[in-house]
Short mmCIF file of C-alpha atoms and ligand atoms in Angstrom, two decimals:
data_model
loop_
_atom_site.label_atom_id
_atom_site.label_comp_id
_atom_site.label_asym_id
_atom_site.label_seq_id
_atom_site.Cartn_x
_atom_site.Cartn_y
_atom_site.Cartn_z
CA UNK A 1 0.00 0.00 0.00
CA UNK A 2 1.10 3.56 -0.52
CA UNK A 3 0.52 6.40 1.93
CA UNK A 4 -2.62 7.68 0.13
CA UNK A 5 -4.21 4.22 0.20
CA UNK A 6 -3.42 3.81 3.89
CA UNK A 7 -4.90 7.23 4.67
CA UNK A 8 -8.07 6.41 2.71
CA UNK A 9 -8.53 3.11 4.56
CA UNK A 10 -7.94 4.78 7.91
CA UNK A 11 -10.63 7.32 7.11
CA UNK A 12 -13.04 4.52 6.19
CA UNK A 13 -12.36 2.01 8.97
CA UNK A 14 -10.70 3.72 11.96
CA UNK A 15 -12.44 6.07 14.41
CA UNK A 16 -11.08 9.51 13.65
CA UNK A 17 -9.70 10.33 17.10
CA UNK A 18 -6.27 11.45 15.91
CA UNK A 19 -5.28 14.54 13.97
CA UNK A 20 -2.67 12.47 12.17
CA UNK A 21 0.02 13.93 9.97
CA UNK A 22 0.00 12.68 6.35
CA UNK A 23 2.81 10.19 6.92
CA UNK A 24 2.85 6.39 7.13
CA UNK A 25 5.91 4.79 8.69
CA UNK A 26 7.38 1.48 7.72
CA UNK A 27 10.69 1.01 9.45
CA UNK A 28 12.99 2.47 12.05
CA UNK A 29 16.53 2.13 13.35
CA UNK A 30 18.04 4.10 16.22
CA UNK A 31 16.82 7.68 15.92
CA UNK A 32 15.76 7.36 12.26
CA UNK A 33 12.46 6.23 10.73
CA UNK A 34 11.50 5.62 7.09
CA UNK A 35 8.17 6.22 5.36
CA UNK A 36 6.45 4.05 2.73
CA UNK A 37 8.51 5.63 -0.07
CA UNK A 38 11.81 5.05 1.68
CA UNK A 39 12.26 8.68 2.71
CA UNK A 40 14.09 8.97 6.06
CA UNK A 41 13.35 11.21 9.02
CA UNK A 42 15.26 12.01 12.19
CA UNK A 43 12.78 11.11 14.89
CA UNK A 44 12.68 13.74 17.64
CA UNK A 45 9.40 12.42 18.99
CA UNK A 46 10.23 8.74 19.58
CA UNK A 47 6.62 7.57 19.60
CA UNK A 48 5.99 10.34 22.16
CA UNK A 49 8.83 9.58 24.58
CA UNK A 50 8.46 5.81 24.17
CA UNK A 51 11.33 4.58 21.99
CA UNK A 52 14.01 5.66 24.46
CA UNK A 53 16.49 2.96 23.36
CA UNK A 54 15.84 3.78 19.70
CA UNK A 55 13.85 1.97 17.04
CA UNK A 56 14.39 -1.73 16.42
CA UNK A 57 17.13 -2.08 18.99
CA UNK A 58 18.63 -5.53 18.25
CA UNK A 59 18.70 -6.54 21.93
CA UNK A 60 15.05 -5.63 22.45
CA UNK A 61 13.98 -7.23 19.15
CA UNK A 62 15.82 -10.41 20.04
CA UNK A 63 14.32 -10.55 23.53
CA UNK A 64 10.82 -10.14 22.08
CA UNK A 65 11.41 -12.81 19.39
CA UNK A 66 12.83 -15.33 21.84
CA UNK A 67 10.11 -14.76 24.40
CA UNK A 68 7.35 -14.93 21.78
CA UNK A 69 8.53 -18.35 20.75
CA UNK A 70 8.19 -19.63 24.32
CA UNK A 71 5.41 -17.88 26.20
CA UNK A 72 3.57 -14.68 25.30
CA UNK A 73 0.95 -14.56 28.05
CA UNK A 74 0.07 -16.54 31.17
CA UNK A 75 -2.36 -14.45 33.29
CA UNK A 76 -1.36 -13.30 36.74
CA UNK A 77 -2.66 -16.48 38.34
CA UNK A 78 0.85 -17.86 37.81
CA UNK A 79 4.39 -16.64 38.30
CA UNK A 80 6.92 -15.92 35.57
CA UNK A 81 10.64 -15.40 35.77
CA UNK A 82 10.44 -12.38 33.46
CA UNK A 83 8.06 -10.50 35.77
CA UNK A 84 10.04 -10.94 38.98
CA UNK A 85 13.27 -10.07 37.17
CA UNK A 86 11.73 -6.84 35.91
CA UNK A 87 10.36 -5.94 39.35
CA UNK A 88 13.84 -6.47 40.84
CA UNK A 89 15.47 -4.37 38.11
CA UNK A 90 12.98 -1.51 38.56
CA UNK A 91 13.37 -1.53 42.33
CA UNK A 92 17.15 -1.44 41.83
CA UNK A 93 17.12 1.65 39.61
CA UNK A 94 14.37 3.56 41.44
CA UNK A 95 13.81 4.88 44.96
CA UNK A 96 11.02 2.30 45.48
CA UNK A 97 10.58 -1.22 46.88
CA UNK A 98 7.59 -2.83 45.17
CA UNK A 99 6.12 -2.94 41.66
CA UNK A 100 2.72 -3.58 40.07
CA UNK A 101 2.42 -4.06 36.30
CA UNK A 102 -0.29 -2.81 33.97
CA UNK A 103 -0.51 -1.76 30.33
CA UNK A 104 -0.53 1.98 29.87
CA UNK A 105 0.11 5.33 31.46
CA UNK A 106 -3.51 6.06 32.28
CA UNK A 107 -3.80 2.68 33.95
CA UNK A 108 -0.66 3.32 35.99
CA UNK A 109 -2.03 6.69 37.13
CA UNK A 110 -5.40 5.21 38.07
CA UNK A 111 -3.75 2.33 39.93
CA UNK A 112 -1.59 4.85 41.79
CA UNK A 113 -4.72 6.72 42.85
CA UNK A 114 -6.35 3.47 44.03
CA UNK A 115 -3.21 2.58 45.98
CA UNK A 116 -3.09 6.00 47.65
CA UNK A 117 -6.77 5.72 48.61
CA UNK A 118 -6.34 2.19 49.94
CA UNK A 119 -3.27 3.15 51.97
CA UNK A 120 -4.65 6.36 53.47
CA UNK A 121 -8.33 5.45 53.71
CA UNK A 122 -9.04 8.89 52.21
CA UNK A 123 -10.41 9.84 48.83
CA UNK A 124 -9.34 13.27 47.62
CA UNK A 125 -6.52 13.90 45.19
CA UNK A 126 -4.89 17.28 44.61
CA UNK A 127 -3.66 17.55 41.02
CA UNK A 128 -2.21 20.39 38.99
CA UNK A 129 -3.65 22.76 36.44
CA UNK A 130 -2.20 22.24 32.95
CA UNK A 131 -1.36 18.61 33.81
CA UNK A 132 -1.93 15.51 31.71
CA UNK A 133 -2.56 12.07 33.19
CA UNK A 134 -4.29 10.10 30.43
CA UNK A 135 -7.66 9.54 28.78
CA UNK A 136 -9.52 7.00 30.92
CA UNK A 137 -12.17 8.59 33.11
CA UNK A 138 -10.35 8.95 36.44
CA UNK A 139 -7.07 9.90 34.71
CA UNK A 140 -9.07 12.42 32.67
CA UNK A 141 -10.62 13.77 35.86
CA UNK A 142 -7.11 14.15 37.30
CA UNK A 143 -5.96 15.95 34.14
CA UNK A 144 -5.96 19.71 34.63
CA UNK A 145 -6.87 20.75 31.08
CA UNK A 146 -10.50 21.33 30.10
CA UNK A 147 -9.74 20.74 26.42
CA UNK A 148 -9.33 16.99 27.02
CA UNK A 149 -12.43 16.75 29.24
CA UNK A 150 -14.99 18.58 27.13
CA UNK A 151 -17.90 16.34 26.14
CA UNK A 152 -17.00 13.45 28.45
CA UNK A 153 -18.66 14.43 31.71
CA UNK A 154 -19.66 13.66 34.32
CA UNK A 155 -16.08 13.48 35.53
CA UNK A 156 -15.09 11.63 38.67
CA UNK A 157 -15.45 13.47 41.97
CA UNK A 158 -12.53 13.80 44.38
CA UNK A 159 -10.09 15.83 42.27
CA UNK A 160 -9.02 19.38 43.09
CA UNK A 161 -6.76 21.35 40.76
CA UNK A 162 -4.26 23.99 41.82
CA UNK A 163 -1.74 25.98 39.74
CA UNK A 164 1.43 23.99 38.98
CA UNK A 165 4.46 25.45 40.74
CA UNK A 166 2.50 27.08 43.55
CA UNK A 167 3.20 25.47 46.94
CA UNK A 168 0.91 27.76 48.85
CA UNK A 169 -2.03 26.75 46.66
CA UNK A 170 -1.39 23.09 47.49
CA UNK A 171 -1.16 23.90 51.18
CA UNK A 172 -4.51 25.71 51.05
CA UNK A 173 -6.16 22.86 49.13
CA UNK A 174 -5.23 20.16 51.65
CA UNK A 175 -8.12 18.97 53.81
CA UNK A 176 -8.77 16.08 56.21
CA UNK A 177 -9.95 14.08 53.22
CA UNK A 178 -6.79 14.51 51.11
CA UNK A 179 -5.15 11.21 50.19
CA UNK A 180 -2.42 12.40 47.86
CA UNK A 181 -0.85 15.07 45.69
CA UNK A 182 -0.41 13.98 42.07
CA UNK A 183 2.18 15.80 39.96
CA UNK A 184 4.29 15.47 36.84
CA UNK A 185 7.84 16.49 37.80
CA UNK A 186 8.01 18.22 34.40
CA UNK A 187 4.68 18.80 32.68
CA UNK A 188 4.95 17.12 29.29
CA UNK A 189 1.74 17.56 27.29
CA UNK A 190 1.29 20.87 29.11
CA UNK A 191 4.27 22.23 27.14
CA UNK A 192 7.47 20.92 28.82
CA UNK A 193 6.89 23.11 31.88
CA UNK A 194 9.74 22.94 34.39
CA UNK A 195 9.14 22.92 38.14
CA UNK A 196 10.19 26.14 39.85
CA UNK A 197 13.32 25.84 42.01
CA UNK A 198 12.52 24.04 45.27
CA UNK A 199 8.92 23.27 44.28
CA UNK A 200 9.11 19.46 44.23
CA UNK A 201 11.16 19.36 47.44
CA UNK A 202 8.62 21.69 49.02
CA UNK A 203 5.79 19.39 47.92
CA UNK A 204 7.54 16.43 49.52
CA UNK A 205 7.99 18.30 52.81
CA UNK A 206 4.42 19.49 52.78
CA UNK A 207 3.10 15.98 52.15
CA UNK A 208 5.25 14.51 54.91
CA UNK A 209 4.14 17.18 57.33
CA UNK A 210 0.46 16.59 56.57
CA UNK A 211 0.69 12.80 56.36
CA UNK A 212 -0.47 12.58 52.75
CA UNK A 213 1.13 10.76 49.85
CA UNK A 214 3.11 12.24 46.98
CA UNK A 215 2.53 10.59 43.60
CA UNK A 216 4.83 11.39 40.68
CA UNK A 217 3.37 10.76 37.25
CA UNK A 218 6.64 9.71 35.57
CA UNK A 219 4.91 8.25 32.53
CA UNK A 220 6.72 10.71 30.24
CA UNK A 221 9.73 11.65 32.38
CA UNK A 222 10.84 8.08 33.15
CA UNK A 223 13.55 5.83 31.79
CA UNK A 224 16.33 8.31 31.20
CA UNK A 225 14.23 10.99 29.57
CA UNK A 226 15.30 13.81 31.93
CA UNK A 227 18.92 12.71 32.34
CA UNK A 228 18.54 10.28 35.25
CA UNK A 229 16.54 7.06 35.20
CA UNK A 230 13.62 8.93 36.79
CA UNK A 231 12.82 12.61 37.26
CA UNK A 232 12.58 11.92 40.99
CA UNK A 233 16.35 11.40 40.81
CA UNK A 234 16.94 14.40 38.55
CA UNK A 235 15.23 16.59 41.14
CA UNK A 236 16.36 14.54 44.13
CA UNK A 237 12.88 14.10 45.58
CA UNK A 238 11.49 10.69 46.55
CA UNK A 239 7.76 10.35 45.99
CA UNK A 240 5.71 7.66 47.76
CA UNK A 241 4.37 6.33 44.47
CA UNK A 242 5.58 6.60 40.86
CA UNK A 243 3.40 5.89 37.82
CA UNK A 244 5.41 4.64 34.82
CA UNK A 245 4.71 3.68 31.22
CA UNK A 246 5.85 5.12 27.85
CA UNK A 247 9.59 4.30 27.78
CA UNK A 248 9.37 1.22 29.98
CA UNK A 249 9.38 -1.65 27.48
CA UNK A 250 11.17 -0.47 24.34
CA UNK A 251 7.85 0.31 22.66
CA UNK A 252 5.66 -2.57 23.81
CA UNK A 253 2.57 -1.42 25.71
CA UNK A 254 3.24 -1.58 29.43
CA UNK A 255 2.76 0.47 32.56
CA UNK A 256 3.89 0.08 36.15
CA UNK A 257 3.29 1.45 39.61
CA UNK A 258 6.25 1.64 41.98
CA UNK A 259 5.91 2.35 45.69
CA UNK A 260 7.62 2.06 49.02
CA UNK A 261 7.14 -1.21 50.90
CA UNK A 262 4.85 0.47 53.39
CA UNK A 263 2.57 2.02 50.78
CA UNK A 264 2.73 -0.83 48.25
CA UNK A 265 1.69 -3.34 50.92
CA UNK A 266 -1.72 -1.68 51.10
CA UNK A 267 -2.68 -3.70 48.02
CA UNK A 268 -3.78 -7.14 49.17
CA UNK A 269 -4.70 -10.15 47.00
CA UNK A 270 -7.80 -9.29 44.99
CA UNK A 271 -7.47 -5.53 45.39
CA UNK A 272 -6.11 -4.68 41.97
CA UNK A 273 -5.35 -6.55 38.77
CA UNK A 274 -4.76 -6.39 35.03
CA UNK A 275 -5.21 -9.40 32.76
CA UNK A 276 -2.35 -8.43 30.46
CA UNK A 277 -0.30 -6.68 33.16
CA UNK A 278 3.32 -7.79 33.30
CA UNK A 279 3.01 -10.46 30.61
CA UNK A 280 6.22 -12.41 29.99
CA UNK A 281 6.46 -10.81 26.54
CA UNK A 282 6.20 -7.23 27.80
CA UNK A 283 8.51 -8.01 30.73
CA UNK A 284 11.13 -9.58 28.46
CA UNK A 285 11.05 -6.43 26.32
CA UNK A 286 11.25 -4.19 29.40
CA UNK A 287 14.14 -6.16 30.89
CA UNK A 288 16.05 -5.92 27.61
CA UNK A 289 15.26 -2.24 27.21
CA UNK A 290 16.29 -1.36 30.78
CA UNK A 291 19.53 -3.29 30.36
CA UNK A 292 20.24 -1.36 27.15
CA UNK A 293 19.72 1.93 29.04
CA UNK A 294 22.24 0.76 31.66
CA UNK A 295 24.76 -1.03 29.41
CA UNK A 296 24.92 1.72 26.80
CA UNK A 297 25.02 4.41 29.49
CA UNK A 298 22.06 6.20 27.96
CA UNK A 299 21.57 8.26 31.12
CA UNK A 300 24.88 10.01 30.47
CA UNK A 301 23.92 10.38 26.81
CA UNK A 302 20.58 11.89 27.79
CA UNK A 303 22.33 14.43 30.03
CA UNK A 304 25.20 15.28 27.65
CA UNK A 305 23.43 15.17 24.30
CA UNK A 306 20.42 16.80 25.96
CA UNK A 307 22.44 19.79 27.10
CA UNK A 308 24.13 19.95 23.67
CA UNK A 309 20.68 19.94 22.05
CA UNK A 310 19.45 22.60 24.48
CA UNK A 311 22.44 24.84 23.71
CA UNK A 312 21.71 24.47 19.97
CA UNK A 313 18.09 25.48 20.57
CA UNK A 314 19.29 28.44 22.62
CA UNK A 315 21.45 29.63 19.69
CA UNK A 316 18.31 29.52 17.54
CA UNK A 317 16.47 31.55 20.17
CA UNK A 318 19.06 34.32 19.87
CA UNK A 319 18.59 34.47 16.10
CA UNK A 320 14.83 34.15 15.84
CA UNK A 321 12.45 36.58 17.49
CA UNK A 322 9.52 34.17 17.46
CA UNK A 323 11.31 31.90 19.95
CA UNK A 324 10.17 32.91 23.41
CA UNK A 325 11.80 30.26 25.56
CA UNK A 326 13.91 27.12 25.50
CA UNK A 327 13.70 24.74 28.44
CA UNK A 328 13.85 21.16 29.59
CA UNK A 329 16.06 18.55 31.18
CA UNK A 330 18.03 15.76 29.52
CA UNK A 331 16.35 14.85 26.25
CA UNK A 332 12.97 16.28 27.21
CA UNK A 333 13.10 19.71 25.62
CA UNK A 334 10.64 22.40 24.66
CA UNK A 335 10.92 25.49 22.49
CA UNK A 336 8.10 27.93 23.11
CA UNK A 337 7.15 30.17 20.18
CA UNK A 338 4.96 33.22 20.02
CA UNK A 339 2.90 31.54 17.26
CA UNK A 340 1.02 28.24 16.94
CA UNK A 341 3.59 25.65 15.95
CA UNK A 342 1.54 23.34 13.74
CA UNK A 343 2.90 24.74 10.45
CA UNK A 344 6.44 24.50 11.72
CA UNK A 345 5.89 20.85 12.63
CA UNK A 346 4.66 20.26 9.06
CA UNK A 347 7.61 22.11 7.52
CA UNK A 348 10.03 20.12 9.67
CA UNK A 349 8.46 16.86 8.56
CA UNK A 350 8.72 17.82 4.91
CA UNK A 351 12.42 18.49 5.51
CA UNK A 352 12.92 15.15 7.28
CA UNK A 353 12.49 15.79 11.01
CA UNK A 354 9.65 14.50 13.20
CA UNK A 355 8.65 16.63 16.18
CA UNK A 356 5.35 17.65 17.67
CA UNK A 357 3.57 20.51 19.20
CA UNK A 358 2.58 20.55 22.88
CA UNK A 359 0.13 23.06 24.31
CA UNK A 360 -0.25 24.82 20.95
CA UNK A 361 2.92 26.88 20.91
CA UNK A 362 5.64 24.61 22.25
CA UNK A 363 7.79 22.50 19.93
CA UNK A 364 8.56 19.34 21.88
CA UNK A 365 11.76 17.36 21.41
CA UNK A 366 11.78 13.91 23.04
CA UNK A 367 14.07 11.90 20.72
CA UNK A 368 15.41 8.41 21.34
CA UNK A 369 18.21 8.69 23.91
CA UNK A 370 20.56 7.18 21.32
CA UNK A 371 20.34 10.29 19.10
CA UNK A 372 23.84 11.39 18.03
CA UNK A 373 25.17 14.93 18.12
CA UNK A 374 25.47 14.97 14.30
CA UNK A 375 21.76 14.22 14.11
CA UNK A 376 21.10 17.01 16.61
CA UNK A 377 23.16 19.32 14.35
CA UNK A 378 21.04 18.35 11.36
CA UNK A 379 17.81 18.95 13.29
CA UNK A 380 18.99 22.38 14.51
CA UNK A 381 20.08 23.33 11.02
CA UNK A 382 16.71 22.38 9.52
CA UNK A 383 14.84 24.10 12.34
CA UNK A 384 16.90 27.25 11.75
CA UNK A 385 15.91 27.18 8.07
CA UNK A 386 12.25 26.74 8.92
CA UNK A 387 12.23 29.43 11.61
CA UNK A 388 13.77 31.91 9.14
CA UNK A 389 10.46 31.97 7.24
CA UNK A 390 8.67 33.13 10.38
CA UNK A 391 11.04 35.88 11.52
CA UNK A 392 11.41 39.28 9.91
C1 LIG B 401 1.23 9.97 28.00
C2 LIG B 401 0.98 10.28 29.41
C3 LIG B 401 -0.01 9.61 30.14
C4 LIG B 401 -0.97 8.64 29.51
O1 LIG B 401 -0.34 7.50 29.05
P1 LIG B 401 -1.17 6.46 28.10
O2 LIG B 401 -0.22 5.31 27.96
O3 LIG B 401 -1.46 7.17 26.84
O4 LIG B 401 -2.39 6.10 28.85
C5 LIG B 401 -0.14 9.90 31.48
N1 LIG B 401 0.67 10.78 32.08
C6 LIG B 401 1.64 11.45 31.41
C7 LIG B 401 2.52 12.41 32.14
C8 LIG B 401 1.81 11.22 30.05
O5 LIG B 401 2.75 11.90 29.38
#
């Protein structure tokens, strides 16, 4: 099939929930993907912060192939070696003690909320304005952006939203019924919004003082994205619960909840479950992917190539008046413009670079952590060319 035929079939047979770009992808390797005509693109989106170890990593592909030939799924009525190995690995690289496996970010967020409620015996969750936590109903209710909620009410009760970055607002919102504060360390879909200095540490102190739980939604920030394995480590703040997904399993659908022993023990047999959660196939992929992050020292690459990338974007800011701000951590970067960035995303794609637009005016760069500096040079060069058309 060619791209036009694929687009026509999508229109006919697939619910039109996505504002897709006119591009069908066929193949990938590292930080490069190819379309149906064999044209290549440098991928600065990585399946939206999913393909952290790059496309078609041989170790991940091999792990998936080998596992698929033996056992794809078992149900959680039985044990598998792959699942306990992954739990041990995750506990080893995170500030947590126990893991639960599910299948997506929204599911990890919802499970985190259930765990916080079970542990505290309280119901209310304080979440942030401009946040994003997923599309299922409770995750949507936690999300602090009306644009995602419109038309899907009634939303779930029990969620209060306060401005991100404002400690005092959180303090004022806490009541006797508050179970937890839910926050993205860096707001991703909200436009790569960085936490103000001391904010996350302040949240932790506040939560400890009031005896409520701190949940980090690390669905986007996890697995090396911000320069450390988790943003909790980048900002040196230990939450009680972390929700994970996107980059966890080299591109296979998977989510996880991590928690301290004390909090995680609140879940008792029968309390929470997921049929597909932690399947041997997904766990084999996640084990391989995590080992690639460690063996290839992708955390250092994320930090070093991320700051190189950020400096390149800062040069562009000096030259182009429409660039308002450049920010981010590791290889989670945003360039805020004073115009809507959709056209720029399209121009970049035509010139061979995939990026996307977050919150309307922010170009988001979340490439595979294996992206090389020469590829970053190419991206910056192309972006400079494109931005020229928008600056006088
Ligand atoms: C993408 C995202 C989610 C939702 O993940 P899904 O796998 O799409 O359900 C939740 N939280 C954050 C911070 C995300 O970036």
